Amino acid sequence: MSARESTKEVRIATAEFAAAASKPDQVPKPGAPEIAFAGRSNVGKSSVLNMLLARKGLARTSNTPGRTRQINFFDVKVAGGPELSFVDLPGYGYAKVSKAESASWRGLMESYLQNRATLRAVVLLVDIRRGVEDEERDLLEFLALRPELVVLLAATKIDKISRSAQKPALTTLGREAGVRIVGTSAETRAGREELWARILETLT
Ligand code: GTP
Ligand code: MG
């Protein structure tokens, strides 16, 4: 058996774009359990989603912050596993959008996070170099209003700091947020299997 097989890589049978919503009434009818990806603009939400699904470019990524302006839904079937939906949320905290626009995204996100019956878990992404800031604390407080929701914390872009700096940075971040954290990189695919394991756990 090769080293790769022994890591029990999660394989994706199918993954496809299902719907986009820029207003609450455009959110699709609830179906499979949903895992939403939230975080600051440019933190790497769409990249982590693509990494997990092993589909380059399924969710659009960009150097320009504020790229994902809608809620995008993806239907996923794990090989030998469950069906689920991945939900790519618009990023927050980007200064260059108008007040009106950012208020409208916020409304959309809050209505989704507050009301979506099929939502099982929110993966909150933080850049390993930035850590947990006011916006993340606000979001964590907001999510705590629905105690049945699982919140998973993932640090992104760990390839941007040295290997020896990664572990202490992750420990600090986890302590700040009060939850266990997974370090990930969409470049190296570090953390993919661990994050998948935690996501799959929430579905059982
Ligand atoms: P919005 O949709 O604007 O909120 O951004 P996003 O959070 O979806 O970020 P996106 O995935 O588009 O990534 C933003 C930028 O960061 C892109 O230029 C990515 O290539 C880069 N990036 C994302 N993940 C990683 C990573 O793990 N390592 C490195 N080095 N770059 C990354
Ligand atoms: Mg995005």
XYZ file of N, CA, C and O and ligand atoms in Angstrom, residues 46 60 68 88, ligand 2:
17
model
N -13.042 30.160 -0.618
C -13.299 29.435 -1.861
C -12.160 28.451 -2.143
O -12.396 27.346 -2.649
N -15.087 30.071 -7.372
C -14.164 31.075 -7.919
C -13.296 31.680 -6.841
O -13.796 32.105 -5.806
N -16.491 36.831 -3.791
C -17.713 36.044 -3.669
C -18.785 36.949 -3.080
O -18.757 37.273 -1.906
N -20.575 28.400 0.167
C -19.504 29.408 0.158
C -20.138 30.769 0.446
O -20.909 31.283 -0.360
Mg -14.608 33.428 -2.196
